[in-house]
XYZ file of N, CA and C in Angstrom:
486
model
N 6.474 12.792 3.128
C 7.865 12.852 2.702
C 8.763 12.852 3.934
N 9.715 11.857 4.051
C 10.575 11.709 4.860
C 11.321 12.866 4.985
N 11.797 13.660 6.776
C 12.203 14.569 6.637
C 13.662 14.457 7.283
N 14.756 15.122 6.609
C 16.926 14.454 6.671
C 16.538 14.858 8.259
N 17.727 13.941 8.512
C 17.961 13.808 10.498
C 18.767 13.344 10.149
N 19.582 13.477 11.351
C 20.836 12.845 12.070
C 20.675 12.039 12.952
N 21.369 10.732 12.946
C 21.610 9.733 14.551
C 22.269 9.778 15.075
N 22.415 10.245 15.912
C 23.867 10.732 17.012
C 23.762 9.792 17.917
N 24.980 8.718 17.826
C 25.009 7.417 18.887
C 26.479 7.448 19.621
N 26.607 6.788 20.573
C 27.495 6.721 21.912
C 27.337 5.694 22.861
N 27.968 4.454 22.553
C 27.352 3.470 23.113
C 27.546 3.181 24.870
N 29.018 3.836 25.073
C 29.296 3.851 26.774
C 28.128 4.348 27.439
N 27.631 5.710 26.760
C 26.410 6.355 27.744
C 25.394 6.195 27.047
N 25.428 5.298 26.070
C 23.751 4.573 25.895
C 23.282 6.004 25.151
N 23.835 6.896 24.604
C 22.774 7.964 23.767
C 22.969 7.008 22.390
N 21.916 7.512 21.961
C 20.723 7.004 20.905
C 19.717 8.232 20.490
N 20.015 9.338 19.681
C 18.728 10.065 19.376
C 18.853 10.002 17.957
N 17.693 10.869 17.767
C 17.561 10.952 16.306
C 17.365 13.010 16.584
N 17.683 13.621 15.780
C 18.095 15.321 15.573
C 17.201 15.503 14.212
N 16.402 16.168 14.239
C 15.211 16.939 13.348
C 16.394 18.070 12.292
N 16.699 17.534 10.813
C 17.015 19.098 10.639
C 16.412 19.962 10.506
N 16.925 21.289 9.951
C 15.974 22.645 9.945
C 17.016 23.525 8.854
N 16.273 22.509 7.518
C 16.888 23.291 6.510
C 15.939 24.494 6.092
N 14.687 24.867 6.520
C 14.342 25.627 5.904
C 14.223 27.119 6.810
N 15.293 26.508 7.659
C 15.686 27.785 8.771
C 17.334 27.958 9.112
N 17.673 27.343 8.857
C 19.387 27.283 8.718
C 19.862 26.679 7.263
N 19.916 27.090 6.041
C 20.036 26.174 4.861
C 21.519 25.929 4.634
N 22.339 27.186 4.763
C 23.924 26.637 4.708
C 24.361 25.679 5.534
N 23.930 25.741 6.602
C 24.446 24.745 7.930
C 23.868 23.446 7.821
N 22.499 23.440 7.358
C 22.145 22.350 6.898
C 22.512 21.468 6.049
N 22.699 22.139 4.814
C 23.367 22.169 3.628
C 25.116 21.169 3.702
N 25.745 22.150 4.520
C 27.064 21.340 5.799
C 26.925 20.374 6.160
N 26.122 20.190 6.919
C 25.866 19.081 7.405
C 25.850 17.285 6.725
N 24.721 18.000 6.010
C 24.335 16.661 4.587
C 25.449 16.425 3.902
N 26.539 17.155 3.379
C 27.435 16.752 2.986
C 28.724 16.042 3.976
N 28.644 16.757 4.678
C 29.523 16.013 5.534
C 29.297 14.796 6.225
N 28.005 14.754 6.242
C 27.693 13.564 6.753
C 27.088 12.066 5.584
N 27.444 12.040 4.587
C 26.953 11.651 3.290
C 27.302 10.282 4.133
N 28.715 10.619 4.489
C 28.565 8.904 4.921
C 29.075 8.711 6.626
N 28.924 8.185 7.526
C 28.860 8.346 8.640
C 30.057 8.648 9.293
N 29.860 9.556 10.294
C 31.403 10.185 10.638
C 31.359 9.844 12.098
N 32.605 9.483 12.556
C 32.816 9.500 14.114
C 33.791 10.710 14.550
N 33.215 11.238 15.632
C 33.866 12.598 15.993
C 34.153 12.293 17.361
N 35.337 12.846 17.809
C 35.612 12.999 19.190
C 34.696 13.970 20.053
N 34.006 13.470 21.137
C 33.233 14.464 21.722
C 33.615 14.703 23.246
N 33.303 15.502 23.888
C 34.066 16.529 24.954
C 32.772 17.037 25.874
N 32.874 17.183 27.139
C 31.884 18.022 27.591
C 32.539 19.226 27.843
N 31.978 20.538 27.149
C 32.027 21.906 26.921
C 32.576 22.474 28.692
N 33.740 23.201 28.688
C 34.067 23.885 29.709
C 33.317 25.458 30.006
N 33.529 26.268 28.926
C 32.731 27.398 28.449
C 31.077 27.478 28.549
N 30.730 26.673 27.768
C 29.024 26.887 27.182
C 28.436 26.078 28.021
N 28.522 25.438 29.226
C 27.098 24.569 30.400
C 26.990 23.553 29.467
N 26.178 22.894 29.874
C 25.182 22.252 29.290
C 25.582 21.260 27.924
N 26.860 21.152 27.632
C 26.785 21.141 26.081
C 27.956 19.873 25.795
N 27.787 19.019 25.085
C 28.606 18.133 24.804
C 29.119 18.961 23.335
N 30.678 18.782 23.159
C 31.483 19.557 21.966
C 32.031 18.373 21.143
N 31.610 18.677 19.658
C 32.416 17.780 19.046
C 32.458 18.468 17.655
N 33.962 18.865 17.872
C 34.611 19.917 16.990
C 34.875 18.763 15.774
N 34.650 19.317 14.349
C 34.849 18.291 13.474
C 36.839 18.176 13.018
N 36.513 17.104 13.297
C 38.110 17.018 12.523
C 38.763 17.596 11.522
N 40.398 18.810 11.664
C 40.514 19.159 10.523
C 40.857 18.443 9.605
N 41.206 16.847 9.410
C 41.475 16.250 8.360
C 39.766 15.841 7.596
N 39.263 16.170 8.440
C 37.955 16.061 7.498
C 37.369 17.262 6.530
N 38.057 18.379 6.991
C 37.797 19.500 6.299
C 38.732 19.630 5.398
N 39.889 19.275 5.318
C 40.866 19.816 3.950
C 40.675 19.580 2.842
N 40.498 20.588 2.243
C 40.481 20.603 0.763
C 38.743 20.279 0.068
N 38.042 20.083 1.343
C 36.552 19.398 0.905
C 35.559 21.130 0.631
N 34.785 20.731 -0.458
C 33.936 21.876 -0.868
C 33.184 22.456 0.091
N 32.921 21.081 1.108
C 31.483 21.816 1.980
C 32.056 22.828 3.471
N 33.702 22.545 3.927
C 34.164 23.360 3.996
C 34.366 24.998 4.164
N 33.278 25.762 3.531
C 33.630 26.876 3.278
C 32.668 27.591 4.677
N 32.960 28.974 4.603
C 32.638 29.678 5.522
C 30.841 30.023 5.530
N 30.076 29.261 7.100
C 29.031 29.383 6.911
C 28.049 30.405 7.941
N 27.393 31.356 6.889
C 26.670 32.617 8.172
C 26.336 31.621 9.244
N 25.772 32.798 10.596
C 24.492 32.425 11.629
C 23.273 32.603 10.752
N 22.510 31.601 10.706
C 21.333 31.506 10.534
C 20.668 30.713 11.920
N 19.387 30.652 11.814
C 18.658 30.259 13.205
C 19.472 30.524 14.635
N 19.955 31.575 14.685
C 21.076 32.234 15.534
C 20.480 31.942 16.818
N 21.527 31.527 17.980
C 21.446 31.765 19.381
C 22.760 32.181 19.778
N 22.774 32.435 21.001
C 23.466 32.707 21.882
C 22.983 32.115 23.253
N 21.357 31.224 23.571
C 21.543 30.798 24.358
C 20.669 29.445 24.321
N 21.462 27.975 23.662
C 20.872 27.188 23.121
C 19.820 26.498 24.003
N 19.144 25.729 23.614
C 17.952 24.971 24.682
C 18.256 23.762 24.517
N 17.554 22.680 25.748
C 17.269 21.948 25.736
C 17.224 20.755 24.172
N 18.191 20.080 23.502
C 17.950 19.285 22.805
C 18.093 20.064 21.183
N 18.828 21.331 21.495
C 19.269 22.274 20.103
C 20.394 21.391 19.763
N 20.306 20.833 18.781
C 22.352 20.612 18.327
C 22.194 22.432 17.236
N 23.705 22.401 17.459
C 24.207 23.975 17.264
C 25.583 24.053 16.595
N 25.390 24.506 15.454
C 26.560 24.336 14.387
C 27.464 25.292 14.653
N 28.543 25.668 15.249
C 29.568 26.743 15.463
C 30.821 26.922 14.669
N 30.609 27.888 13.822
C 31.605 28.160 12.874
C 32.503 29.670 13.063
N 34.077 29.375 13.372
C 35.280 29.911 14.006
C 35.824 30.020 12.652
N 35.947 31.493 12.114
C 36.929 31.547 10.746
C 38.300 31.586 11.028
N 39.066 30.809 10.372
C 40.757 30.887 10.314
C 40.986 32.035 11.076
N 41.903 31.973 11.609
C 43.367 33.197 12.804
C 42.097 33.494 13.918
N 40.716 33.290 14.294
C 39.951 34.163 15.204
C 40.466 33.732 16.441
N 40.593 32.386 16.738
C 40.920 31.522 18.049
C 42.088 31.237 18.015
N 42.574 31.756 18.857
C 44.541 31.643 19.414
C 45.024 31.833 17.854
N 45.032 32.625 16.877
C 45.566 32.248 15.251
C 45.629 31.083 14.969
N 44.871 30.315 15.035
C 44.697 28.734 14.827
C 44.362 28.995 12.764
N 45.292 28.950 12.128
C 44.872 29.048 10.570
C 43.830 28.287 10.126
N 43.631 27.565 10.649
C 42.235 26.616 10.104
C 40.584 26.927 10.699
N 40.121 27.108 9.793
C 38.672 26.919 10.394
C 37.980 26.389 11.220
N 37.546 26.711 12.406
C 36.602 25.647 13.417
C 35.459 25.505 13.209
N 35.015 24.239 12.966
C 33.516 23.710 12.480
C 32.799 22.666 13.969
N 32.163 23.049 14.655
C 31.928 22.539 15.805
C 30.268 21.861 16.206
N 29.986 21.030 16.585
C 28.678 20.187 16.217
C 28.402 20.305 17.607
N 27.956 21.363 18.589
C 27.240 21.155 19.642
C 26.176 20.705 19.900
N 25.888 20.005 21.030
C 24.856 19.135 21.309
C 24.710 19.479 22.912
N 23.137 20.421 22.856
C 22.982 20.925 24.049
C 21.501 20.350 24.516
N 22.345 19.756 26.104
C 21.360 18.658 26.698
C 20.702 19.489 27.935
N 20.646 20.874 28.773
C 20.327 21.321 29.275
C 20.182 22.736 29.804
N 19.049 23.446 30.784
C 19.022 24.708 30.745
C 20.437 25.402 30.817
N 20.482 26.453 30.776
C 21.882 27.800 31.351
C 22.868 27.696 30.422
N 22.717 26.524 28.979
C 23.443 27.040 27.736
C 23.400 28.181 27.360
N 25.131 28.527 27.359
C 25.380 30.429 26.566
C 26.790 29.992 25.721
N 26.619 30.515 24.767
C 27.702 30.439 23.428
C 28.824 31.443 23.740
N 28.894 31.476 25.587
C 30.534 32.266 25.257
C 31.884 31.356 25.494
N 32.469 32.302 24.566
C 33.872 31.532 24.638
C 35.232 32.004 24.914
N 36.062 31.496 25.214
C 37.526 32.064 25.317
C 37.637 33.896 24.247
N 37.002 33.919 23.295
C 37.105 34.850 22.396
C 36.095 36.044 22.366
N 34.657 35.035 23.676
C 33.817 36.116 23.469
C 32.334 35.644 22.998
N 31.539 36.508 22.931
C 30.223 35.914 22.898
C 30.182 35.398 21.125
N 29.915 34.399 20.469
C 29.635 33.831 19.633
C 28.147 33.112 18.764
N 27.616 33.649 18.149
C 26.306 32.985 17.974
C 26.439 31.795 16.911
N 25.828 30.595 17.040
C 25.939 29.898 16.612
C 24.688 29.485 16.062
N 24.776 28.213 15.135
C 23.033 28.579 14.567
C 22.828 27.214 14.192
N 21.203 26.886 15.306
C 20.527 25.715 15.630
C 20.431 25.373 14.030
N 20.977 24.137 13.796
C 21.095 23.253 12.405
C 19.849 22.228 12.722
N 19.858 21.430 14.152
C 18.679 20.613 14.182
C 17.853 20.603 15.290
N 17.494 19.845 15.977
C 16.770 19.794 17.176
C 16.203 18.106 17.474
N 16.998 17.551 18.882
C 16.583 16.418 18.981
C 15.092 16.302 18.733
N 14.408 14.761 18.830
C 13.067 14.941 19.117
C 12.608 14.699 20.047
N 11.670 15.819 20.720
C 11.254 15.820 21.910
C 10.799 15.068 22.805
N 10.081 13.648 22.250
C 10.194 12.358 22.936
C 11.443 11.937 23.652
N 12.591 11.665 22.768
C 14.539 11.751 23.039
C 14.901 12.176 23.792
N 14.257 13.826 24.373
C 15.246 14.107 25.133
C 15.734 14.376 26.799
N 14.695 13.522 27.105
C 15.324 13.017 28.494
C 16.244 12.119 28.292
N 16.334 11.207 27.681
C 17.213 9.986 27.194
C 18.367 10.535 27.126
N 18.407 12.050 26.057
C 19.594 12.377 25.339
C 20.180 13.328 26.451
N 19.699 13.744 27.379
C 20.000 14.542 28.721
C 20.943 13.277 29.190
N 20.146 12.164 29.585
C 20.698 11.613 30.948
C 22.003 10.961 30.433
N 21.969 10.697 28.905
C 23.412 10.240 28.288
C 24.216 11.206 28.170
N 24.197 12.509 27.535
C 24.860 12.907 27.950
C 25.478 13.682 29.557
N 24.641 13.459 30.264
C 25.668 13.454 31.867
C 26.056 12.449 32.338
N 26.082 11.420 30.928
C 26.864 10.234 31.701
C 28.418 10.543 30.697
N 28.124 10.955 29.186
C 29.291 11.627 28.770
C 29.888 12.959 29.755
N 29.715 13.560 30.206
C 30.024 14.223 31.321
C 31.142 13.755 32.122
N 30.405 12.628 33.037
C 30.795 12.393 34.414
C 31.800 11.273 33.939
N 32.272 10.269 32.435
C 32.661 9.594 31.915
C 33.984 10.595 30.967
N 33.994 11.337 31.254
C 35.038 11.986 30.132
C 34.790 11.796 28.558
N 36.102 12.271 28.154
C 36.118 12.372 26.426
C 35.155 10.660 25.735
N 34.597 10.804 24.574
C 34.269 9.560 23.846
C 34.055 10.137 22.606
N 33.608 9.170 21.478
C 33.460 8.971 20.380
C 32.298 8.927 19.464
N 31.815 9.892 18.690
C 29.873 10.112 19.001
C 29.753 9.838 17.398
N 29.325 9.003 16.876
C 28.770 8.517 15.704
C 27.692 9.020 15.460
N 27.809 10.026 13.859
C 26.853 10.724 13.573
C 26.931 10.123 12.080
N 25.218 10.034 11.624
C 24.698 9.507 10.655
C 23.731 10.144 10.209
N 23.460 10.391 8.863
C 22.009 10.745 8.064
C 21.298 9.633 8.189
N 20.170 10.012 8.545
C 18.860 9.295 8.797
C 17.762 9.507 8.084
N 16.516 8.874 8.209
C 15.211 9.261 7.538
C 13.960 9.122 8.907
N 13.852 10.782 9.208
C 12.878 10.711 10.095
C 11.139 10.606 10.416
């Protein structure tokens, strides 16, 4: 039985992986995910000032308004200090960050050691939704330090069959 993944593509820095989910260790976030991703989303992505290691791609709030999947989701598969090839679902409830009223829903993608989930607000745990595959992730390292050293881009994420 085919098991849900994500394709997380970026064509300037050549990433190309495929992300393992882990619904039967994160199920709300997972759960998030699949819906939001029903049909393929492009997100603005960022390399992380705060957390090392980590390309950020906070989901758009026009993608969240008014949508069911939306709602407020625990830490499950909790870190605070992600690894090598964790993508890491980070969920910020309304007023926590600067009173920002809207919810932050954030799709980290962590490509190397000395990832830590602190932030402007403080230590935050966030909770591993997938995990590249381990073949990938030198690939998915060296693209993203080319998103890095390349600034802001545009990271096309898709449900897959892994």
């Amino acid at each position: 039985m085919p098991k849900p993944a994500i394709g997380i593509t970026e064509p300037r820095s050549k990433l190309s992986v495929t992300a393992l989910l882990l619904p039967e260790k994160a199920p709300e976030n997972a759960a998030f995910l699949l819906a939001y991703l029903a049909q393929p989303r492009i997100i603005p992505g960022i390399h992380a000032m705060w957390t090392g290691p980590e390309i950020s791609c906070p989901v758009p709030s026009a993608d969240l308004h008014g949508q069911a999947y939306a709602q407020s989701l625990p830490p499950e598969n909790a870190t605070l200090t992600p690894q090598p090839g964790d993508i890491v679902l980070s969920y910020v409830p309304p007023r926590v960050w600067g009173g920002n009223p809207n919810a932050i829903f954030d799709i980290g993608l962590y490509y190397g050691q000395g990832a830590r989930l602190l932030f402007p607000i403080g230590w935050l745990a966030g909770s591993v939704v997938a995990q590249v595959r381990a073949e990938e992730r030198d690939q998915f390292a060296t693209a993203c330090g080319v998103i890095r050293r390349n600034g802001a881009c545009d990271i096309t994420f898709s449900l897959v069959e892994a």
